[in-house]
Amino acid sequence: MTSRSFLRLALAGAVATGGVLFTTLPADAGKAPKTVPVRLLALNDFHGNLEPPTGSSGRMVDENGNTVDAGGAAYVATHMKGMTDRNTIAVAQGDLIGATPLVSAAYHDEPSVEFMGKLGLKVAAVGNHEFDEGYTELRRIMNGGCHPVDGCSPAGKWKGATFDYVGANVLFKNPRERTDALAALGGSNSAKVKQALADWGVPALPPVSIKVMNGVPIGFIGLVTQTTPSIVTSEGIKDLKFVDEVKAANVASKLLKLVGVKAQVVLVHEGDQVTAGQSPDACSAVPGAGNRIATQVDPEVDLILSGHSHQAYLCKVKDPAGKDRLFSQGGSFGRVITQVDLRVNTKTRDVERASVVADNHVVTRTVPADPEISAFVQTWKDRVAPVANRPVGTISADITNTAAPSGESPLGNLIADGQLAATRTGGNAQIALMNPGGVRASLAYASSPVNEGDGVVTYGEAFTVQPFNNLMQVVTLTGAQLKTVLEQQFTGGPNNQAFTKILQPSANFTYTYSRSAAWGSKVSDMKIDGVPVTDTQTIRVAANNFLVGGGDAFLAFTEGTELWSGPLDIDAFVDQLGRDNPIAPPATNRITAVD
């Protein structure tokens, strides 16, 4: 069996998703130059942000240390066009879809995938959010067809992604169920195929994509965090398993090398946290799950482009052979494009590591918006208007975000209650805390454009209250750590809180704070369901990913363990609005403030 045939056969499981992504390799050139240039432009964690993201999600620290507005599809397109040359391959590291704004989510993210095609994207790793609606829906997004429940979008029958989705560590749990696919490719060699796959398994997605640039093949290996089963709905991936990223990458790397593809890039949807406030070009990553992958995958892999943690960094790490290789990430929500320039030796067909130069470009909004993409986004905004006007619940009176003397607001409390309800199952949350700055508007009894004056709340109104599309997450804190979180609401502490920010608590969590007490001694009498909290007990605390990441100077959240990610905060809010209608304004009696 030739090495090229082996690769075709070893990737046979990809038949189930529409075939192996394999490009015929070029013949050796007689008088080729010593090296040829290749440019990669990478995006990660776009999450359907076709419109410019708002709030903290729409700002980025630039190379000069300034916080600037960033992101938006029309601006991404302008920046991409400015950086694209004849040597460019556009790639992505997952979560292009899922946890998306209404303009994309209402149509199962077809608009975002179409936008990526318009950008010229060629290869993307799957992220965990690509599985939000299940494996079958991901295959539809990849291959085309109308949604089985909602039907075709206003644009007509979905044609499928124009780029390759890859995921080497996504396997079928039961390979025997796919022997038809193996036999179809293997023919008389089907037994050899099964043997070749015995130690790996049958891939549920194409593991690799090979692109040829300037006469040399570049192999892209896709990986998604192996924690995916704990952060997506289990039913949609019940037939899949997500194996160790390093193991899968090494198998894929060896298979690529068998057919002479020595220039190899890992696109991995896993990454690390960073030291806050650093330049996107700094190596500010704190070694974690991403670093493990970046330092342990086969030395044949030349670059590690990462995602998942929504951070921006450019690092050099050592591969297992002791050579430097790039480990990078480009933030999230279309706020950063990672540019990597390198040269490939035409004789060895390998990347010359010393030639690799990377730069994280902030997608500023000071450039002209791309007119074609602006019109494209506006079309989808117009189409989603009926969804925005959909009633989701009723209220009996105005529910405002105006703070009571304790710092609570009726609407903040309502949101916290919904967040707790949305994270009990799966995340095992015991309490929820909501940042007051994320409650962007009040709910007015008479504001509905559908039935003015009868308390109807529309989806668009709910979305105006919770527009950031943050993820709900749950972490484990000790009682002492929870107290520190609450102390960090006040000025005077080491985190330089600019002004007091009272977190909105779920109804089952109460405590007292003293305005006059010294910082560190302000909070007392914490209770969950009426039971006093001790310093040593562990508590599952739900909050949005902004808070869990230490946003608004609540750095004690970052000490949390056993991270679980759930639905969008807007989905939790909408579900809460649909309960116990009509909803009366919640009382603001969960926090007791004393002088």
GROMACS .gro file of C-alpha atoms in nm, residues 117-556:
model
  440
  117GLY     CA    1  -1.695   3.201   0.319
  118LYS     CA    2  -1.705   3.561   0.200
  119LEU     CA    3  -1.387   3.626   0.398
  120GLY     CA    4  -1.214   3.350   0.204
  121LEU     CA    5  -1.176   3.112   0.498
  122LYS     CA    6  -1.025   2.779   0.389
  123VAL     CA    7  -0.994   2.563   0.702
  124ALA     CA    8  -1.143   2.575   1.052
  125ALA     CA    9  -1.109   2.351   1.353
  126VAL     CA   10  -1.437   2.272   1.521
  127GLY     CA   11  -1.491   2.429   1.861
  128ASN     CA   12  -1.714   2.299   2.138
  129HIS     CA   13  -1.986   2.546   2.035
  130GLU     CA   14  -2.000   2.394   1.687
  131PHE     CA   15  -2.171   2.106   1.872
  132ASP     CA   16  -2.425   2.322   2.056
  133GLU     CA   17  -2.708   2.191   1.837
  134GLY     CA   18  -2.555   1.847   1.804
  135TYR     CA   19  -2.343   1.653   1.558
  136THR     CA   20  -2.621   1.611   1.305
  137GLU     CA   21  -2.677   1.986   1.288
  138LEU     CA   22  -2.302   2.045   1.250
  139ARG     CA   23  -2.302   1.811   0.951
  140ARG     CA   24  -2.591   2.010   0.803
  141ILE     CA   25  -2.395   2.332   0.848
  142MET     CA   26  -2.098   2.168   0.678
  143ASN     CA   27  -2.280   1.999   0.392
  144GLY     CA   28  -2.599   2.197   0.333
  145GLY     CA   29  -2.973   2.148   0.350
  146CYS     CA   30  -3.258   2.317   0.534
  147HIS     CA   31  -3.303   2.288   0.909
  148PRO     CA   32  -3.516   1.980   0.987
  149VAL     CA   33  -3.749   2.171   1.220
  150ASP     CA   34  -3.735   2.537   1.120
  151GLY     CA   35  -3.693   2.476   0.749
  152CYS     CA   36  -3.507   2.702   0.511
  153SER     CA   37  -3.399   3.050   0.608
  154PRO     CA   38  -3.519   3.354   0.409
  155ALA     CA   39  -3.207   3.310   0.194
  156GLY     CA   40  -3.332   2.971   0.071
  157LYS     CA   41  -3.180   2.625   0.092
  158TRP     CA   42  -2.853   2.630   0.282
  159LYS     CA   43  -2.564   2.537   0.052
  160GLY     CA   44  -2.315   2.439   0.321
  161ALA     CA   45  -1.984   2.579   0.435
  162THR     CA   46  -1.737   2.673   0.163
  163PHE     CA   47  -1.444   2.594   0.394
  164ASP     CA   48  -1.322   2.272   0.554
  165TYR     CA   49  -1.419   2.189   0.913
  166VAL     CA   50  -1.165   1.953   1.075
  167GLY     CA   51  -1.149   1.771   1.408
  168ALA     CA   52  -0.894   1.493   1.451
  169ASN     CA   53  -0.991   1.407   1.808
  170VAL     CA   54  -1.364   1.368   1.744
  171LEU     CA   55  -1.433   0.996   1.701
  172PHE     CA   56  -1.734   0.767   1.685
  173LYS     CA   57  -1.787   0.571   2.005
  174ASN     CA   58  -1.881   0.256   1.816
  175PRO     CA   59  -1.668   0.207   1.503
  176ARG     CA   60  -1.861  -0.109   1.411
  177GLU     CA   61  -2.155   0.109   1.321
  178ARG     CA   62  -1.939   0.263   1.047
  179THR     CA   63  -1.804  -0.050   0.879
  180ASP     CA   64  -2.012   0.041   0.574
  181ALA     CA   65  -1.804   0.354   0.529
  182LEU     CA   66  -1.482   0.161   0.580
  183ALA     CA   67  -1.580  -0.109   0.334
  184ALA     CA   68  -1.681   0.150   0.076
  185LEU     CA   69  -1.331   0.295   0.074
  186GLY     CA   70  -1.135  -0.012   0.157
  187GLY     CA   71  -1.275  -0.267  -0.087
  188SER     CA   72  -1.053  -0.573  -0.073
  189ASN     CA   73  -0.831  -0.390   0.175
  190SER     CA   74  -1.110  -0.327   0.427
  191ALA     CA   75  -0.942  -0.555   0.681
  192LYS     CA   76  -0.625  -0.348   0.655
  193VAL     CA   77  -0.829  -0.033   0.696
  194LYS     CA   78  -0.984  -0.164   1.017
  195GLN     CA   79  -0.642  -0.265   1.144
  196ALA     CA   80  -0.498   0.076   1.059
  197LEU     CA   81  -0.775   0.243   1.257
  198ALA     CA   82  -0.774  -0.003   1.547
  199ASP     CA   83  -0.551   0.208   1.770
  200TRP     CA   84  -0.716   0.536   1.677
  201GLY     CA   85  -1.084   0.491   1.605
  202VAL     CA   86  -1.310   0.615   1.331
  203PRO     CA   87  -1.311   0.992   1.290
  204ALA     CA   88  -1.652   1.159   1.291
  205LEU     CA   89  -1.505   1.460   1.109
  206PRO     CA   90  -1.224   1.503   0.859
  207PRO     CA   91  -0.914   1.510   1.080
  208VAL     CA   92  -0.696   1.713   0.844
  209SER     CA   93  -0.709   1.943   0.545
  210ILE     CA   94  -0.421   1.985   0.303
  211LYS     CA   95  -0.381   2.307   0.109
  212VAL     CA   96  -0.116   2.379  -0.152
  213MET     CA   97   0.043   2.723  -0.153
  214ASN     CA   98   0.323   2.824  -0.390
  215GLY     CA   99   0.380   2.463  -0.485
  216VAL     CA  100   0.416   2.321  -0.133
  217PRO     CA  101   0.153   2.131   0.070
  218ILE     CA  102   0.049   2.265   0.410
  219GLY     CA  103  -0.130   2.023   0.642
  220PHE     CA  104  -0.384   2.157   0.892
  221ILE     CA  105  -0.479   1.937   1.187
  222GLY     CA  106  -0.802   2.028   1.367
  223LEU     CA  107  -0.852   1.970   1.740
  224VAL     CA  108  -1.124   2.064   1.989
  225THR     CA  109  -1.098   2.065   2.366
  226GLN     CA  110  -1.145   1.716   2.505
  227THR     CA  111  -1.369   1.871   2.772
  228THR     CA  112  -1.641   1.926   2.509
  229PRO     CA  113  -1.874   1.658   2.653
  230SER     CA  114  -1.892   1.850   2.981
  231ILE     CA  115  -1.980   2.183   2.821
  232VAL     CA  116  -2.234   2.095   2.552
  233THR     CA  117  -2.567   1.914   2.561
  234SER     CA  118  -2.497   1.542   2.586
  235GLU     CA  119  -2.782   1.424   2.364
  236GLY     CA  120  -2.639   1.590   2.054
  237ILE     CA  121  -2.301   1.414   2.087
  238LYS     CA  122  -2.411   1.085   2.238
  239ASP     CA  123  -2.246   0.884   1.958
  240LEU     CA  124  -1.915   1.068   1.979
  241LYS     CA  125  -1.608   1.067   2.197
  242PHE     CA  126  -1.351   1.344   2.230
  243VAL     CA  127  -1.008   1.195   2.283
  244ASP     CA  128  -0.685   1.346   2.409
  245GLU     CA  129  -0.577   1.631   2.183
  246VAL     CA  130  -0.208   1.542   2.185
  247LYS     CA  131  -0.267   1.178   2.098
  248ALA     CA  132  -0.497   1.265   1.809
  249ALA     CA  133  -0.264   1.536   1.678
  250ASN     CA  134   0.030   1.297   1.680
  251VAL     CA  135  -0.161   1.034   1.483
  252ALA     CA  136  -0.272   1.292   1.229
  253SER     CA  137   0.081   1.433   1.206
  254LYS     CA  138   0.228   1.090   1.129
  255LEU     CA  139  -0.033   1.029   0.862
  256LEU     CA  140   0.044   1.362   0.698
  257LYS     CA  141   0.417   1.286   0.708
  258LEU     CA  142   0.355   0.951   0.535
  259VAL     CA  143   0.243   1.137   0.224
  260GLY     CA  144   0.516   1.394   0.239
  261VAL     CA  145   0.330   1.675   0.413
  262LYS     CA  146   0.594   1.807   0.649
  263ALA     CA  147   0.472   2.166   0.688
  264GLN     CA  148   0.207   2.114   0.957
  265VAL     CA  149  -0.016   2.349   1.153
  266VAL     CA  150  -0.240   2.258   1.445
  267LEU     CA  151  -0.562   2.454   1.476
  268VAL     CA  152  -0.676   2.377   1.828
  269HIS     CA  153  -0.982   2.496   2.013
  270GLU     CA  154  -0.814   2.499   2.351
  271GLY     CA  155  -0.604   2.771   2.507
  272ASP     CA  156  -0.477   2.945   2.815
  273GLN     CA  157  -0.566   3.242   3.032
  274VAL     CA  158  -0.346   3.551   3.040
  275THR     CA  159  -0.217   3.823   3.266
  276ALA     CA  160  -0.478   4.095   3.218
  277GLY     CA  161  -0.416   4.421   3.036
  278GLN     CA  162  -0.125   4.304   2.822
  279SER     CA  163  -0.058   4.380   2.456
  280PRO     CA  164  -0.212   4.123   2.221
  281ASP     CA  165   0.141   4.064   2.093
  282ALA     CA  166   0.278   3.980   2.438
  283CYS     CA  167   0.340   3.627   2.560
  284SER     CA  168   0.107   3.676   2.854
  285ALA     CA  169  -0.038   3.325   2.856
  286VAL     CA  170  -0.034   3.144   3.190
  287PRO     CA  171   0.060   2.782   3.108
  288GLY     CA  172  -0.243   2.555   3.119
  289ALA     CA  173  -0.430   2.316   2.890
  290GLY     CA  174  -0.325   2.502   2.578
  291ASN     CA  175   0.043   2.504   2.671
  292ARG     CA  176   0.031   2.129   2.737
  293ILE     CA  177  -0.081   2.069   2.381
  294ALA     CA  178   0.159   2.325   2.235
  295THR     CA  179   0.460   2.167   2.403
  296GLN     CA  180   0.371   1.800   2.368
  297VAL     CA  181   0.243   1.745   2.013
  298ASP     CA  182   0.481   1.586   1.764
  299PRO     CA  183   0.788   1.792   1.669
  300GLU     CA  184   0.679   1.767   1.307
  301VAL     CA  185   0.407   2.022   1.387
  302ASP     CA  186   0.543   2.370   1.320
  303LEU     CA  187   0.274   2.604   1.461
  304ILE     CA  188   0.001   2.588   1.724
  305LEU     CA  189  -0.284   2.834   1.663
  306SER     CA  190  -0.528   2.816   1.954
  307GLY     CA  191  -0.867   2.937   2.073
  308HIS     CA  192  -1.135   2.871   2.338
  309SER     CA  193  -1.004   3.092   2.619
  310HIS     CA  194  -1.088   3.417   2.435
  311GLN     CA  195  -0.744   3.564   2.502
  312ALA     CA  196  -0.479   3.722   2.281
  313TYR     CA  197  -0.114   3.617   2.305
  314LEU     CA  198   0.190   3.533   2.094
  315CYS     CA  199   0.432   3.288   2.253
  316LYS     CA  200   0.729   3.075   2.157
  317VAL     CA  201   0.732   2.737   2.327
  318LYS     CA  202   0.961   2.438   2.299
  319ASP     CA  203   0.843   2.130   2.113
  320PRO     CA  204   0.946   1.782   2.238
  321ALA     CA  205   1.266   1.809   2.030
  322GLY     CA  206   1.361   2.135   2.198
  323LYS     CA  207   1.289   2.357   1.897
  324ASP     CA  208   1.096   2.683   1.917
  325ARG     CA  209   0.745   2.693   1.775
  326LEU     CA  210   0.468   2.949   1.775
  327PHE     CA  211   0.175   2.919   2.020
  328SER     CA  212  -0.080   3.194   1.966
  329GLN     CA  213  -0.442   3.302   2.006
  330GLY     CA  214  -0.641   3.599   1.878
  331GLY     CA  215  -0.893   3.700   2.143
  332SER     CA  216  -1.257   3.654   2.044
  333PHE     CA  217  -1.562   3.804   1.872
  334GLY     CA  218  -1.365   3.914   1.566
  335ARG     CA  219  -1.158   4.166   1.762
  336VAL     CA  220  -0.817   4.030   1.659
  337ILE     CA  221  -0.674   3.871   1.344
  338THR     CA  222  -0.353   3.672   1.388
  339GLN     CA  223  -0.112   3.711   1.097
  340VAL     CA  224   0.164   3.452   1.063
  341ASP     CA  225   0.429   3.484   0.792
  342LEU     CA  226   0.664   3.196   0.728
  343ARG     CA  227   0.874   3.034   0.460
  344VAL     CA  228   0.868   2.672   0.347
  345ASN     CA  229   1.179   2.502   0.211
  346THR     CA  230   1.093   2.370  -0.135
  347LYS     CA  231   1.338   2.080  -0.107
  348THR     CA  232   1.240   1.949   0.237
  349ARG     CA  233   0.883   2.087   0.213
  350ASP     CA  234   0.912   2.183   0.578
  351VAL     CA  235   0.866   2.514   0.753
  352GLU     CA  236   1.185   2.697   0.835
  353ARG     CA  237   1.106   2.776   1.197
  354ALA     CA  238   1.341   3.074   1.212
  355SER     CA  239   1.132   3.244   0.944
  356VAL     CA  240   0.809   3.243   1.144
  357VAL     CA  241   0.688   3.592   1.234
  358ALA     CA  242   0.351   3.653   1.400
  359ASP     CA  243   0.146   3.961   1.475
  360ASN     CA  244  -0.193   4.000   1.644
  361HIS     CA  245  -0.378   4.280   1.461
  362VAL     CA  246  -0.659   4.448   1.655
  363VAL     CA  247  -0.966   4.486   1.433
  364THR     CA  248  -1.018   4.856   1.493
  365ARG     CA  249  -1.329   5.043   1.377
  366THR     CA  250  -1.132   5.344   1.256
  367VAL     CA  251  -1.111   5.194   0.905
  368PRO     CA  252  -1.396   5.213   0.651
  369ALA     CA  253  -1.653   4.938   0.693
  370ASP     CA  254  -1.655   4.698   0.399
  371PRO     CA  255  -1.964   4.798   0.195
  372GLU     CA  256  -2.049   4.447   0.070
  373ILE     CA  257  -2.037   4.298   0.418
  374SER     CA  258  -2.223   4.595   0.566
  375ALA     CA  259  -2.507   4.533   0.323
  376PHE     CA  260  -2.493   4.160   0.397
  377VAL     CA  261  -2.528   4.218   0.772
  378GLN     CA  262  -2.809   4.469   0.723
  379THR     CA  263  -3.002   4.216   0.517
  380TRP     CA  264  -2.993   3.969   0.803
  381LYS     CA  265  -3.084   4.238   1.054
  382ASP     CA  266  -3.393   4.315   0.848
  383ARG     CA  267  -3.480   3.947   0.824
  384VAL     CA  268  -3.452   3.891   1.199
  385ALA     CA  269  -3.690   4.175   1.287
  386PRO     CA  270  -3.992   3.940   1.320
  387VAL     CA  271  -3.793   3.726   1.566
  388ALA     CA  272  -3.703   4.033   1.766
  389ASN     CA  273  -4.075   4.111   1.802
  390ARG     CA  274  -4.165   3.764   1.932
  391PRO     CA  275  -4.335   3.771   2.277
  392VAL     CA  276  -4.143   3.575   2.541
  393GLY     CA  277  -4.333   3.657   2.860
  394THR     CA  278  -4.543   3.910   3.049
  395ILE     CA  279  -4.481   4.139   3.344
  396SER     CA  280  -4.729   4.298   3.583
  397ALA     CA  281  -4.542   4.630   3.618
  398ASP     CA  282  -4.217   4.798   3.522
  399ILE     CA  283  -3.914   4.594   3.628
  400THR     CA  284  -3.628   4.838   3.651
  401ASN     CA  285  -3.253   4.826   3.677
  402THR     CA  286  -3.256   5.110   3.928
  403ALA     CA  287  -3.061   5.015   4.237
  404ALA     CA  288  -3.220   5.007   4.582
  405PRO     CA  289  -3.019   5.134   4.883
  406SER     CA  290  -2.869   4.785   4.916
  407GLY     CA  291  -2.740   4.797   4.559
  408GLU     CA  292  -2.984   4.539   4.427
  409SER     CA  293  -3.227   4.613   4.147
  410PRO     CA  294  -3.551   4.426   4.074
  411LEU     CA  295  -3.433   4.340   3.723
  412GLY     CA  296  -3.088   4.234   3.839
  413ASN     CA  297  -3.245   3.997   4.089
  414LEU     CA  298  -3.478   3.855   3.824
  415ILE     CA  299  -3.184   3.788   3.595
  416ALA     CA  300  -2.988   3.617   3.874
  417ASP     CA  301  -3.284   3.392   3.947
  418GLY     CA  302  -3.299   3.292   3.582
  419GLN     CA  303  -2.926   3.225   3.575
  420LEU     CA  304  -2.950   2.995   3.874
  421ALA     CA  305  -3.240   2.806   3.717
  422ALA     CA  306  -3.043   2.765   3.392
  423THR     CA  307  -2.731   2.628   3.560
  424ARG     CA  308  -2.865   2.395   3.829
  425THR     CA  309  -2.883   2.104   3.587
  426GLY     CA  310  -2.544   2.030   3.436
  427GLY     CA  311  -2.353   2.291   3.631
  428ASN     CA  312  -2.494   2.197   3.974
  429ALA     CA  313  -2.511   2.565   4.064
  430GLN     CA  314  -2.616   2.654   4.419
  431ILE     CA  315  -2.628   3.034   4.385
  432ALA     CA  316  -2.596   3.289   4.105
  433LEU     CA  317  -2.441   3.636   4.091
  434MET     CA  318  -2.500   3.891   3.814
  435ASN     CA  319  -2.288   4.200   3.744
  436PRO     CA  320  -2.499   4.518   3.755
  437GLY     CA  321  -2.325   4.669   3.452
  438GLY     CA  322  -2.460   4.387   3.239
  439VAL     CA  323  -2.821   4.490   3.302
  440ARG     CA  324  -2.836   4.745   3.023
  441ALA     CA  325  -3.200   4.859   3.030
  442SER     CA  326  -3.524   4.828   3.226
  443LEU     CA  327  -3.833   4.632   3.123
  444ALA     CA  328  -4.125   4.871   3.082
  445TYR     CA  329  -4.482   4.748   3.114
  446ALA     CA  330  -4.605   4.964   2.826
  447SER     CA  331  -4.312   4.943   2.586
  448SER     CA  332  -4.396   4.636   2.380
  449PRO     CA  333  -4.438   4.708   2.007
  450VAL     CA  334  -4.656   4.398   1.977
  451ASN     CA  335  -4.922   4.461   2.241
  452GLU     CA  336  -4.853   4.802   2.383
  453GLY     CA  337  -4.972   4.847   2.739
  454ASP     CA  338  -5.040   4.486   2.838
  455GLY     CA  339  -4.701   4.392   2.981
  456VAL     CA  340  -4.585   4.173   2.695
  457VAL     CA  341  -4.207   4.140   2.676
  458THR     CA  342  -4.058   4.069   2.335
  459TYR     CA  343  -3.739   3.887   2.257
  460GLY     CA  344  -3.593   4.211   2.125
  461GLU     CA  345  -3.669   4.386   2.454
  462ALA     CA  346  -3.509   4.102   2.649
  463PHE     CA  347  -3.208   4.116   2.422
  464THR     CA  348  -3.174   4.490   2.486
  465VAL     CA  349  -3.149   4.412   2.857
  466GLN     CA  350  -2.892   4.134   2.805
  467PRO     CA  351  -2.711   4.215   2.479
  468PHE     CA  352  -2.365   4.077   2.541
  469ASN     CA  353  -2.421   3.708   2.467
  470ASN     CA  354  -2.207   3.606   2.759
  471LEU     CA  355  -2.190   3.240   2.844
  472MET     CA  356  -2.328   3.119   3.172
  473GLN     CA  357  -2.058   2.941   3.367
  474VAL     CA  358  -2.031   2.772   3.706
  475VAL     CA  359  -1.719   2.744   3.922
  476THR     CA  360  -1.650   2.598   4.263
  477LEU     CA  361  -1.548   2.849   4.531
  478THR     CA  362  -1.487   2.799   4.899
  479GLY     CA  363  -1.691   3.003   5.143
  480ALA     CA  364  -1.383   3.215   5.207
  481GLN     CA  365  -1.333   3.277   4.836
  482LEU     CA  366  -1.699   3.370   4.796
  483LYS     CA  367  -1.660   3.622   5.075
  484THR     CA  368  -1.358   3.768   4.894
  485VAL     CA  369  -1.566   3.802   4.576
  486LEU     CA  370  -1.821   4.001   4.774
  487GLU     CA  371  -1.553   4.214   4.939
  488GLN     CA  372  -1.431   4.299   4.589
  489GLN     CA  373  -1.759   4.481   4.529
  490PHE     CA  374  -1.622   4.773   4.728
  491THR     CA  375  -1.347   5.030   4.679
  492GLY     CA  376  -1.034   5.017   4.892
  493GLY     CA  377  -0.918   4.668   4.808
  494PRO     CA  378  -0.604   4.554   4.624
  495ASN     CA  379  -0.787   4.526   4.289
  496ASN     CA  380  -0.848   4.902   4.272
  497GLN     CA  381  -1.223   4.877   4.225
  498ALA     CA  382  -1.312   5.216   4.078
  499PHE     CA  383  -1.650   5.236   4.251
  500THR     CA  384  -1.881   5.009   4.442
  501LYS     CA  385  -2.042   4.744   4.219
  502ILE     CA  386  -2.299   4.533   4.399
  503LEU     CA  387  -2.349   4.193   4.240
  504GLN     CA  388  -2.712   4.091   4.198
  505PRO     CA  389  -2.779   3.769   4.396
  506SER     CA  390  -3.023   3.486   4.335
  507ALA     CA  391  -3.312   3.471   4.581
  508ASN     CA  392  -3.167   3.186   4.788
  509PHE     CA  393  -2.848   3.375   4.877
  510THR     CA  394  -2.847   3.646   5.145
  511TYR     CA  395  -2.581   3.839   5.331
  512THR     CA  396  -2.507   4.164   5.513
  513TYR     CA  397  -2.248   4.428   5.441
  514SER     CA  398  -2.129   4.725   5.643
  515ARG     CA  399  -2.065   5.053   5.466
  516SER     CA  400  -1.828   5.175   5.739
  517ALA     CA  401  -1.625   4.859   5.801
  518ALA     CA  402  -1.274   4.829   5.666
  519TRP     CA  403  -1.221   4.654   5.335
  520GLY     CA  404  -1.193   4.282   5.398
  521SER     CA  405  -1.435   4.297   5.691
  522LYS     CA  406  -1.741   4.440   5.520
  523VAL     CA  407  -1.930   4.118   5.443
  524SER     CA  408  -2.093   3.895   5.704
  525ASP     CA  409  -2.384   3.657   5.766
  526MET     CA  410  -2.375   3.482   5.429
  527LYS     CA  411  -2.651   3.221   5.396
  528ILE     CA  412  -2.763   2.981   5.124
  529ASP     CA  413  -3.123   2.867   5.161
  530GLY     CA  414  -3.109   3.006   5.513
  531VAL     CA  415  -2.805   2.798   5.614
  532PRO     CA  416  -2.490   2.988   5.722
  533VAL     CA  417  -2.191   2.962   5.488
  534THR     CA  418  -1.862   2.844   5.640
  535ASP     CA  419  -1.516   2.936   5.514
  536THR     CA  420  -1.425   2.580   5.422
  537GLN     CA  421  -1.737   2.457   5.247
  538THR     CA  422  -1.741   2.441   4.868
  539ILE     CA  423  -2.010   2.625   4.672
  540ARG     CA  424  -2.103   2.603   4.305
  541VAL     CA  425  -2.144   2.964   4.194
  542ALA     CA  426  -2.305   3.061   3.863
  543ALA     CA  427  -2.206   3.382   3.682
  544ASN     CA  428  -2.146   3.494   3.327
  545ASN     CA  429  -1.808   3.435   3.167
  546PHE     CA  430  -1.718   3.803   3.201
  547LEU     CA  431  -1.729   3.774   3.581
  548VAL     CA  432  -1.576   3.428   3.593
  549GLY     CA  433  -1.281   3.566   3.397
  550GLY     CA  434  -1.224   3.833   3.662
  551GLY     CA  435  -1.415   4.114   3.491
  552ASP     CA  436  -1.506   4.432   3.680
  553ALA     CA  437  -1.211   4.366   3.915
  554PHE     CA  438  -1.369   4.052   4.065
  555LEU     CA  439  -1.042   3.863   4.046
  556ALA     CA  440  -1.136   3.613   4.316
   0.00000   0.00000   0.00000
